[in-house]
Coordinates of C-alpha atoms in Angstrom, one line a residue:
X1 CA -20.9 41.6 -6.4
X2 CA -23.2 42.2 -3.7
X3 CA -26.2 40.7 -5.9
X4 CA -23.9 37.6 -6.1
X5 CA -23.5 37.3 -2.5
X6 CA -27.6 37.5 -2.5
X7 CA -28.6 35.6 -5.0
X8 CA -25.5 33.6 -5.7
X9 CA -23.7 33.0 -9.1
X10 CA -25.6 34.4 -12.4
X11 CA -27.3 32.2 -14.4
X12 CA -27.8 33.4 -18.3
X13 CA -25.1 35.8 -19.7
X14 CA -26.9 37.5 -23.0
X15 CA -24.8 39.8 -25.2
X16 CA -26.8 41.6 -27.8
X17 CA -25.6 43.9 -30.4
X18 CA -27.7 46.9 -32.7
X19 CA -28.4 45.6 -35.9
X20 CA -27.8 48.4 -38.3
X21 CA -30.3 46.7 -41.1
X22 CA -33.6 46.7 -38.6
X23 CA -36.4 47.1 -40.6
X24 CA -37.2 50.2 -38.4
X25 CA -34.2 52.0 -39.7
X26 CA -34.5 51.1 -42.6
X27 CA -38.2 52.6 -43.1
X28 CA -36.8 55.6 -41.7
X29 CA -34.2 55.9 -44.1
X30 CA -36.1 54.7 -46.9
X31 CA -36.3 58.1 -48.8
X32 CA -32.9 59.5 -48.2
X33 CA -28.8 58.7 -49.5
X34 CA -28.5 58.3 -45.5
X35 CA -26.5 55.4 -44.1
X36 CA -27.1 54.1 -41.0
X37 CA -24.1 54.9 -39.4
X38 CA -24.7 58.4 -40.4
X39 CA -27.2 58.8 -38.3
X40 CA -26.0 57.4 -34.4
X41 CA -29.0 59.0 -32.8
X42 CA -31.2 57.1 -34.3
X43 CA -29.3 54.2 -33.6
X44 CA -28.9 54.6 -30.2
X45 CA -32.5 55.9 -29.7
X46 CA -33.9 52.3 -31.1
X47 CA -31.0 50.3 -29.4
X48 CA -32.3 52.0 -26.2
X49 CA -35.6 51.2 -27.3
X50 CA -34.8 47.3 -28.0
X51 CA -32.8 46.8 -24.9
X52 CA -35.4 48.4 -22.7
X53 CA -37.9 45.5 -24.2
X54 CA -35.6 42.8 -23.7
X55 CA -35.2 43.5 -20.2
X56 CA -39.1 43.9 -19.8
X57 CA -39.6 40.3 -22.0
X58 CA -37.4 38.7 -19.2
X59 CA -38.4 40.4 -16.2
X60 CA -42.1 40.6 -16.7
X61 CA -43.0 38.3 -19.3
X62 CA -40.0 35.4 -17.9
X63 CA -39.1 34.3 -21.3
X64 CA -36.1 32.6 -19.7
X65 CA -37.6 31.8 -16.5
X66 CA -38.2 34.3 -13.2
X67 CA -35.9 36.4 -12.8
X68 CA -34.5 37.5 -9.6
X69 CA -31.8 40.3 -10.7
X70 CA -30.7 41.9 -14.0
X71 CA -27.7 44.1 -14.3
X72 CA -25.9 45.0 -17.9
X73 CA -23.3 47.5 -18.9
X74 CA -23.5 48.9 -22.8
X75 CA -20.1 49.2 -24.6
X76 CA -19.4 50.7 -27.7
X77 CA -17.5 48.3 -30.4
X78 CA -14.3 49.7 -32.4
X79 CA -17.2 51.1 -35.5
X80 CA -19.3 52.7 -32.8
X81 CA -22.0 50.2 -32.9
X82 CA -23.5 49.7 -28.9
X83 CA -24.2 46.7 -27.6
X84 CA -24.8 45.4 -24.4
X85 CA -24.0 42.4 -21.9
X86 CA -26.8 41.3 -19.8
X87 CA -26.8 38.9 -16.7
X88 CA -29.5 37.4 -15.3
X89 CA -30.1 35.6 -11.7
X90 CA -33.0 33.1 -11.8
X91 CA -35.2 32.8 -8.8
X92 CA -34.1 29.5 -7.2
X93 CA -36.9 27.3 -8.9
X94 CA -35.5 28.5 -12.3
X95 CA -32.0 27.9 -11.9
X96 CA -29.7 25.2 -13.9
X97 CA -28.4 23.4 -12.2
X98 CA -27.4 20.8 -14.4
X99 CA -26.4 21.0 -18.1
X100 CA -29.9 18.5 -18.6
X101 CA -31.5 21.7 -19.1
X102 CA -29.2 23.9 -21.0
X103 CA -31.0 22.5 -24.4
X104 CA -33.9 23.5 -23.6
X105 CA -33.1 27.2 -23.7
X106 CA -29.4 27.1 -25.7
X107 CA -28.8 26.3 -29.1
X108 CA -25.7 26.1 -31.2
X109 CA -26.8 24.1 -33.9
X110 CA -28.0 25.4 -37.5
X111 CA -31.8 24.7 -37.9
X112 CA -33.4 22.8 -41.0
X113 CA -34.3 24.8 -43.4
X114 CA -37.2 22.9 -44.5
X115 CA -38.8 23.0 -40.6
X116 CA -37.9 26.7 -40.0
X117 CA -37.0 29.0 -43.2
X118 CA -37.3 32.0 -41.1
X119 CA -35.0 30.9 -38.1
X120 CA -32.2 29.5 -40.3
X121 CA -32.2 32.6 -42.4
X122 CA -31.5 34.1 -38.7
X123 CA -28.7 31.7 -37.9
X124 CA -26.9 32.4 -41.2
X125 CA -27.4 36.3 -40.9
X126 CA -26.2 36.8 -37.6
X127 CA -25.2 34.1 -35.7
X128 CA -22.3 32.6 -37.9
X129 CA -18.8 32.7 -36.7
X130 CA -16.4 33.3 -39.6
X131 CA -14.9 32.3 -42.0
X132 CA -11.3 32.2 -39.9
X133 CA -8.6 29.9 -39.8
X134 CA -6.9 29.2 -42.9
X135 CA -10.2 29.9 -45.2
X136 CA -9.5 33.7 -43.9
X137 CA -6.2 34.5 -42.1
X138 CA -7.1 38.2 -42.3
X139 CA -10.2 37.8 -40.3
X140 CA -10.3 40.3 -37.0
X141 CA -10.6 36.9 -34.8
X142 CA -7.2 36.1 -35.9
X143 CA -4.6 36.5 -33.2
X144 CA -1.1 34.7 -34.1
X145 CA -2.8 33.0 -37.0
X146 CA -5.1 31.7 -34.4
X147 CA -8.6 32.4 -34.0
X148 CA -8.9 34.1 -30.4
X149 CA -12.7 32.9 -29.9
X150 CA -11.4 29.1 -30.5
X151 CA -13.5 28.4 -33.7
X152 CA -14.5 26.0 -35.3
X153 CA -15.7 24.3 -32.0
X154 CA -15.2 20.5 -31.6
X155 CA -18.7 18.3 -32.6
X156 CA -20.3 17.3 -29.8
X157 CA -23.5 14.4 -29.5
X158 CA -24.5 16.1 -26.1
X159 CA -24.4 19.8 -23.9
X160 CA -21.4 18.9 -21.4
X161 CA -19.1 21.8 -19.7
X162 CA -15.0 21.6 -19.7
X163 CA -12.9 21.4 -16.7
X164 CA -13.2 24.8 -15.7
X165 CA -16.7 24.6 -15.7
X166 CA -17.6 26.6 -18.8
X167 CA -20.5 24.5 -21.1
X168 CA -19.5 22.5 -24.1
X169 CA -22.8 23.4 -26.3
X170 CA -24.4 20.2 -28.2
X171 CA -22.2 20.4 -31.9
X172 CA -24.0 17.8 -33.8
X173 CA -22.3 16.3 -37.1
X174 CA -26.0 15.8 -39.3
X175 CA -24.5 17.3 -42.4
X176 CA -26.3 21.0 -42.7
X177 CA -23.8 24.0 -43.4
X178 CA -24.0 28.0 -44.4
X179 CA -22.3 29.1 -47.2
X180 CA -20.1 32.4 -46.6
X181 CA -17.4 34.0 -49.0
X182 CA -17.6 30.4 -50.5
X183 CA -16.5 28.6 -47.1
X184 CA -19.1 26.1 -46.2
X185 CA -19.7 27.0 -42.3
X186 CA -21.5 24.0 -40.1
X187 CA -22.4 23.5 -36.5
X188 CA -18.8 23.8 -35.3
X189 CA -18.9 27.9 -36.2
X190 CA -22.5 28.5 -34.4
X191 CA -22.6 31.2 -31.9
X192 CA -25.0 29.7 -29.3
X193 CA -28.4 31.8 -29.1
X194 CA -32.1 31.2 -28.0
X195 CA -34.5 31.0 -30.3
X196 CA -37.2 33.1 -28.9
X197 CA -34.6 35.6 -28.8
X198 CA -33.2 35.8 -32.3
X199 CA -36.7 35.4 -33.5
X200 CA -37.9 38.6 -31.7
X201 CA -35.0 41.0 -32.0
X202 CA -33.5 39.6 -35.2
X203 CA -29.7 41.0 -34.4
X204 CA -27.0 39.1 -33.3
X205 CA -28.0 37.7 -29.3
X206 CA -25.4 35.3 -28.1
X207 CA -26.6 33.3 -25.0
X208 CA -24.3 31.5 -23.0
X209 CA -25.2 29.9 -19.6
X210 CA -23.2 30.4 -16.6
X211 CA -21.9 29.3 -13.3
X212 CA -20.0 31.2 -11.6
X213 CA -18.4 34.7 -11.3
X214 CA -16.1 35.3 -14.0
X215 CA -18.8 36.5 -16.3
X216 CA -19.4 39.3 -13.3
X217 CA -16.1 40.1 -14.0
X218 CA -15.7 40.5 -17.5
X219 CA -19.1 42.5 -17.6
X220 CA -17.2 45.4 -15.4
X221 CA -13.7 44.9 -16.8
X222 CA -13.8 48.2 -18.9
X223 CA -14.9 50.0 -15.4
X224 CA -11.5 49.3 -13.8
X225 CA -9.4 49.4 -17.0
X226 CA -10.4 53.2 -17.8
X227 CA -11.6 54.6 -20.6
X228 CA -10.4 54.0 -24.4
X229 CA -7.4 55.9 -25.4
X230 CA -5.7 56.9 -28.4
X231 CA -2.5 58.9 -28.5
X232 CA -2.7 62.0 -31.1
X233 CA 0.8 63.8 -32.4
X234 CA 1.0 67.6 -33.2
X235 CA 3.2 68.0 -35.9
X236 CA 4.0 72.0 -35.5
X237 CA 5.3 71.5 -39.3
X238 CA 4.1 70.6 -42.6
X239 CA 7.4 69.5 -44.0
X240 CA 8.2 66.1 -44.0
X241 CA 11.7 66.4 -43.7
X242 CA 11.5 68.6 -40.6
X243 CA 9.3 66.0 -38.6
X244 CA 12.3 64.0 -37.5
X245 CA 14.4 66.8 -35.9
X246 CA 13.4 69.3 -33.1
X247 CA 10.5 66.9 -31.5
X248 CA 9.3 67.5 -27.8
X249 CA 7.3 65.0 -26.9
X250 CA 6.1 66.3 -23.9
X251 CA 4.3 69.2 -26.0
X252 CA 3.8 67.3 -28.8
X253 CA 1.8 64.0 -27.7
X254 CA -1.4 64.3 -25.1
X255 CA -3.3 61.4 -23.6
X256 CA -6.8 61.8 -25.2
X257 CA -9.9 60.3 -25.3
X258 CA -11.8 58.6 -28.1
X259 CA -15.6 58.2 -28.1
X260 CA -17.3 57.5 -30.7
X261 CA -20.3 59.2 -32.5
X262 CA -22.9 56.2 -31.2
X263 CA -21.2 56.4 -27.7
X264 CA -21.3 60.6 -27.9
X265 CA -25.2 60.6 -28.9
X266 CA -25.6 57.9 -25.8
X267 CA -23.7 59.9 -23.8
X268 CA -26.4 63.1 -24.7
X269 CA -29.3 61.2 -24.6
X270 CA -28.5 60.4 -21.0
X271 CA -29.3 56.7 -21.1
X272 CA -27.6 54.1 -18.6
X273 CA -24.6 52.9 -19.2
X274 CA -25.1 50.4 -16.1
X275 CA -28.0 49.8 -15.1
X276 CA -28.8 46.6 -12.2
X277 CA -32.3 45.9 -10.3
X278 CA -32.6 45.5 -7.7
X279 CA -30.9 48.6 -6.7
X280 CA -27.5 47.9 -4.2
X281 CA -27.2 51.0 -1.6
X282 CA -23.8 51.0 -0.4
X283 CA -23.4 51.3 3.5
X284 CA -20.7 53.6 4.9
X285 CA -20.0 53.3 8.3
X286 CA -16.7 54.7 11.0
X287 CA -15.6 54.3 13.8
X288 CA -16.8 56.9 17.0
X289 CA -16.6 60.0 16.2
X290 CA -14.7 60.0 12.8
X291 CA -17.8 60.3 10.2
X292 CA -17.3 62.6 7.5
X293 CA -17.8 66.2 8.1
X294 CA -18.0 68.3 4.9
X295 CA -17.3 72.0 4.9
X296 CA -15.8 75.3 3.6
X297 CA -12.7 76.5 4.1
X298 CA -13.7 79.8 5.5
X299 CA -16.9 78.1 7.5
X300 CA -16.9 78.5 11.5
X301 CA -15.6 75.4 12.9
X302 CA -18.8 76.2 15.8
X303 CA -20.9 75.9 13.1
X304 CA -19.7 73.2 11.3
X305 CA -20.0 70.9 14.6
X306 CA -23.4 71.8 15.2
X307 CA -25.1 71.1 11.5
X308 CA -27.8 68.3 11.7
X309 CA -25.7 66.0 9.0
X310 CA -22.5 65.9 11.9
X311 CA -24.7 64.0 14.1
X312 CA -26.9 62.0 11.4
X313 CA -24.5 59.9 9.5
X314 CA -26.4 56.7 7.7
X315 CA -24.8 54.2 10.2
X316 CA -25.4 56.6 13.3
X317 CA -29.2 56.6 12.3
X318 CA -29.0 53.3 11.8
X319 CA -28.3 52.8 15.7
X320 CA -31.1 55.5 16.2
X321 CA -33.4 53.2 14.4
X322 CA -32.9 50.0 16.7
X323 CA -33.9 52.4 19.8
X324 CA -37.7 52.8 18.7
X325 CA -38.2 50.3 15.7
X326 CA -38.5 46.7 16.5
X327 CA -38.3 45.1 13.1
X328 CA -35.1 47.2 12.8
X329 CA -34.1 45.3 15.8
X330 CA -34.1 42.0 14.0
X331 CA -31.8 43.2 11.4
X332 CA -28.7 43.4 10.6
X333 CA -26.9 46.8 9.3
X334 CA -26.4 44.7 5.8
X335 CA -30.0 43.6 5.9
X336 CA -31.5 47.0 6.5
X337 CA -32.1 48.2 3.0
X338 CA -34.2 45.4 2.5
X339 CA -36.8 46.9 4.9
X340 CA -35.9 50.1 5.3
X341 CA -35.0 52.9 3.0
X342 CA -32.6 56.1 3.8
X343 CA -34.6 59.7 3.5
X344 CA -31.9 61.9 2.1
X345 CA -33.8 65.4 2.9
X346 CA -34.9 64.3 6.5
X347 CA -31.2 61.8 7.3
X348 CA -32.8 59.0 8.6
X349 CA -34.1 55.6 7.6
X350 CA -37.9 54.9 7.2
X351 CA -40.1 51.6 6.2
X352 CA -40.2 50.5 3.0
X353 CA -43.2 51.0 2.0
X354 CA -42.4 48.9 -1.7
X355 CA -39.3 47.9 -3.6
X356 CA -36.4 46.4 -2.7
X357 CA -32.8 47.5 -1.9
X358 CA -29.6 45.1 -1.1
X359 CA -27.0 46.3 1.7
X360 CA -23.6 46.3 0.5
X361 CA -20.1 47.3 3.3
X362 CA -17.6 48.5 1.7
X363 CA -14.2 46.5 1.9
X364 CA -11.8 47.3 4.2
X365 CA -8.1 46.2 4.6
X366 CA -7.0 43.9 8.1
X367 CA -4.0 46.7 8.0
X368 CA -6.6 49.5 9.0
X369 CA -7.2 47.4 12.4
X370 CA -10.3 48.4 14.4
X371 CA -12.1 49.4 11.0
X372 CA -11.7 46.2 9.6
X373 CA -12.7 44.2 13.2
X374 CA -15.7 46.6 13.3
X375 CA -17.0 45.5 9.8
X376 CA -16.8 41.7 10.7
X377 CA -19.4 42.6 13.8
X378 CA -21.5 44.4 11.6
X379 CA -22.4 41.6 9.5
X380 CA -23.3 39.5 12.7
X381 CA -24.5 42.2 15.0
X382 CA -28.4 43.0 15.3
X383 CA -30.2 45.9 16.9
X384 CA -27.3 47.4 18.4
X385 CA -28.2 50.9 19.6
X386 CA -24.8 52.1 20.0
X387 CA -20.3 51.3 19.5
X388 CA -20.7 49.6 23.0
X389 CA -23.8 47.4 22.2
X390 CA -21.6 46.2 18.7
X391 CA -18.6 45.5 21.8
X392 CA -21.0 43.5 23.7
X393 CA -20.9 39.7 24.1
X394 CA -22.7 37.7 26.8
X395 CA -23.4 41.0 28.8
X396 CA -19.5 41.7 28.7
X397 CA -18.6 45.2 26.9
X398 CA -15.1 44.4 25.1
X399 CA -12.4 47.6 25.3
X400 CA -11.7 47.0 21.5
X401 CA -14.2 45.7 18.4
X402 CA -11.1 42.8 18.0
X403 CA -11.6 41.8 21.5
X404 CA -15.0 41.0 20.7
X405 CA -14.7 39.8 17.4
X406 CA -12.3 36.9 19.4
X407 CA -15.0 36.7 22.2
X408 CA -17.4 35.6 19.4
X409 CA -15.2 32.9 17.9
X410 CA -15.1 34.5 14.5
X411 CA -10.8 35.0 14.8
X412 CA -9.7 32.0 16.8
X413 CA -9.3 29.8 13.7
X414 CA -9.2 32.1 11.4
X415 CA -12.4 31.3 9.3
X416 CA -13.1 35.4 9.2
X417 CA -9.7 35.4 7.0
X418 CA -10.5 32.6 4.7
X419 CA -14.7 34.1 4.1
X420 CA -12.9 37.7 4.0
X421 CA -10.8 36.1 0.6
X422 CA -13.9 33.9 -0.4
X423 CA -15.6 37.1 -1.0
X424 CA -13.2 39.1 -2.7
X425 CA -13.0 36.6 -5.4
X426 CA -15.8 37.2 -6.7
X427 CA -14.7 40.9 -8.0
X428 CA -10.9 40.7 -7.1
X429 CA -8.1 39.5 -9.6
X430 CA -6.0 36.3 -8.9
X431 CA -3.2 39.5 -8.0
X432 CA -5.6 41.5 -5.9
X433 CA -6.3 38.2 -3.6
X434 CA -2.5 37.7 -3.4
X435 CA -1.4 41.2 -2.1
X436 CA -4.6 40.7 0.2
X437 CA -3.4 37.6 1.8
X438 CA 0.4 39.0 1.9
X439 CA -1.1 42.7 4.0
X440 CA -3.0 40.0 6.1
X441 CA 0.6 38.3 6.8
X442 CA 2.1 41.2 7.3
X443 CA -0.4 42.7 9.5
X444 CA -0.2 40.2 12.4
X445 CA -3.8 39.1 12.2
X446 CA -3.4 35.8 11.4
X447 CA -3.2 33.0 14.4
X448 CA -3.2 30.1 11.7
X449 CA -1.5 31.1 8.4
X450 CA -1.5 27.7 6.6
X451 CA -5.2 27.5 7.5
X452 CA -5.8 30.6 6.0
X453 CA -3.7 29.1 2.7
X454 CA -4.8 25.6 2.7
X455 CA -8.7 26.8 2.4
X456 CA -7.8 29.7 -0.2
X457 CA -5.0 28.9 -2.1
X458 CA -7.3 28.1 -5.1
X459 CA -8.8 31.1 -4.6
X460 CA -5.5 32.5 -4.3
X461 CA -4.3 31.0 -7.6
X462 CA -6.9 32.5 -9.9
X463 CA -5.5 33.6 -13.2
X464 CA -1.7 32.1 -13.0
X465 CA -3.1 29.4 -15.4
X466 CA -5.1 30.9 -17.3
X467 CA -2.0 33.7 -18.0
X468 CA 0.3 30.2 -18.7
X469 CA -1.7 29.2 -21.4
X470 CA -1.8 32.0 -23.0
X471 CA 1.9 32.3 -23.1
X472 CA 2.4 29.1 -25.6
X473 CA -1.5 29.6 -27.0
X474 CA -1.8 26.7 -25.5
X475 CA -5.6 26.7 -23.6
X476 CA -5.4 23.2 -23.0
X477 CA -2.2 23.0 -21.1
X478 CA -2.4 21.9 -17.3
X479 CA -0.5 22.7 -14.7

């Protein structure tokens, strides 16, 4: 979220999954009765391997464009294959910001055969949706005898994007199909790819171009959500007729945890499941003298008050800084990692001397008052040395961080409120923003309530439609 609020909204969202029939595994398994999937180190050793290059082809070698930021997340599908989505943020010259020049990098259309034998060979292998509908109502897509990724897509003469934004791919109707299972499969069941990409890697890539912050979302959904379960019984009997009487739940059932044999040799191997660049240092900060003391229980409170770390918190060397350090004067505390960089062993903050780091504050409610007044002045605040240089306006030192926050203007018509919401969005549910602007209600904050709502309440709204249409199946109704 906090390389969003940099760099603004990703750009490219790539999902690519291990391709079990890689000519690499297969020469490695050429002399044995070995399957692939009996060996999950070595796929998960050359997935590594494969996802490592991709991310150096677009970084270094900008086979999308220059790229700004790249975070993805590997999951592990229901067979234990891993695969991984990928965003990318385009420096601002590479952006698109107009579906013009989707084409250019997107494709959803099978190629000729005659012009490019290799990459329609590609398209057919891995990039066909399918068959679903009623030429397979068994197929995994099918959800209420529906296919839940809403193929076939509709023809199109032209890359347009729907009216929630999301791109309409260019269908063409030119007559050239793929033959699966004996269904006949044309440009309506393409998964959209690049070609450079499906060349190179030769596994199923699906790139889809982006706008905005739901794909964000959806690439840390599974963080939130927990890990996969599965519920196991103990029987304590072998007789079948004895199963139904005498059961204790409680001793019989435990909440355990599947992970698969691909995700357990990850796991070993000690690769990243997350990974993002450049690297986000998160920013902890207090009010006077509450930082976070750490000790024993039988350690003497004397010396617990007079260890180095009480009195060198990140934020109180931050203040440190702006005493001597005149480029840390020009900065705010969110801004500082991007200049400066925090030395763990001696607790302070130092030049950067390369690299780059992004600032994130973490949230904090309106119902923890002062807290939450004291974050708003750190984001506007520069080279304070101390609480009562954050308190200061015009010369004036406030008794309270609200007092100043009103003598700066940022609470008189509310517009803290409304930016507070604007950013939650982009990592909050539609629910989370709602109980957000109900605790700021509730709280007494709030000089202009129907402001507040009447510049949020889309924001506000976020996923009440989309949960309507799935009620019906409907995902065209409007409300």
């Amino acid at each position: 979220m906090s390389l969003c609020k940099w760099y603004g909204y990703p750009d490219f969202f790539i999902t690519i999954t291990c391709n079990p029939k890689w000519p690499e595994i297969k020469r490695f398994l050429k002399d044995t009765n070995i399957n692939p999937e009996d060996r999950p180190d070595v796929l998960c050793r050359l997935f590594k391997v494969k996802l490592d290059s991709i991310i150096k082809d677009l970084k270094d070698y900008s086979l999308l464009g220059i790229v700004s930021a790249v975070v993805y997340t590997v999951e592990f599908q229901k067979r234990g294959l891993p695969h991984a989505h990928i965003c990318l943020f385009m420096q601002v010259d590479h952006k698109l910001y107009s579906i013009d020049h989707i084409d250019k990098y997107i494709s959803a259309e099978i190629p000729d055969k005659n012009e490019d034998p290799h990459l329609y060979s590609l398209v057919s292998d891995f990039m066909m949706h399918g068959p679903c509908g009623n030429d397979n109502p068994k197929c995994p897509c099918m959800v209420d005898r529906k296919c839940s990724k809403n193929f076939p897509k509709k023809f199109s003469s032209h890359t347009s994007t729907d009216s929630n934004g999301f791109p309409l791919y260019r269908r063409r109707d030119y007559g050239l199909f793929v033959e699966k299972s004996g269904v006949k499969l044309d440009n309506r069941s393409v998964v959209a790819y690049n070609k450079q990409l499906l060349k190179r890697y030769q596994a199923h890539i699906n790139v889809e171009w982006c706008n905005q912050a739901g794909s964000i979302k959806y690439l840390f959904k599974y963080i939130n959500k927990g890990p996969d379960r599965a519920t196991v019984a103990v029987v304590e009997t072998d007789k079948e007729d004895d199963q139904e009487h005498g059961k204790d739940e409680i001793k019989e059932f435990y909440d355990c945890r599947y992970i698969s044999a691909c995700e357990a040799s990850w796991r070993i191997f000690a690769y990243e499941v997350h990974y993002r660049n450049p690297s986000v240092i998160r920013l902890p900060f207090h009010l006077p003298g509450q930082q976070q003391v750490v000790y024993g229980a039988d350690d003497d409170i004397d010396n617990v008050l007079n260890k180095p770390s009480v009195a060198s918190s990140m934020f109180l060397s931050w203040l440190k800084c702006n005493e001597y350090d005149d480029l840390a004067c020009k900065l705010s505390y969110v801004e500082f990692p991007t200049k400066f960089v925090w030395k763990f062993d001696e607790l302070c903050w130092a030049r950067q001397k390369q690299g780059f780091s992004i600032g994130r504050i973490h949230s904090v409610s309106p119902s923890l008052g002062e807290a939450y007044f004291l974050r708003i002045l750190l984001n506007k605040v520069k080279g304070p040395t101390s609480f009562e240089d954050i308190k200061t306006v015009n010369g004036i030192v406030f008794p309270t961080f609200r007092d100043a926050c009103y003598a700066l203007g940022l609470l008189d018509d509310d517009t803290e409120y409304v930016e507070a919401i604007k950013e939650a969005s982009h990592s909050g549910s539609g629910y989370y923003l709602r109980t957000l602007f109900a605790t700021m209600l509730l709280s007494n904050t709030l000089s202009r309530p129907d402001f507040v709502w009447n510049n949020t309440w889309e924001y506000l709204a976020d996923g009440i439609l989309y949960k309507q249409q799935r009620i019906p199946k409907l995902p065209g109704i409007i409300l």
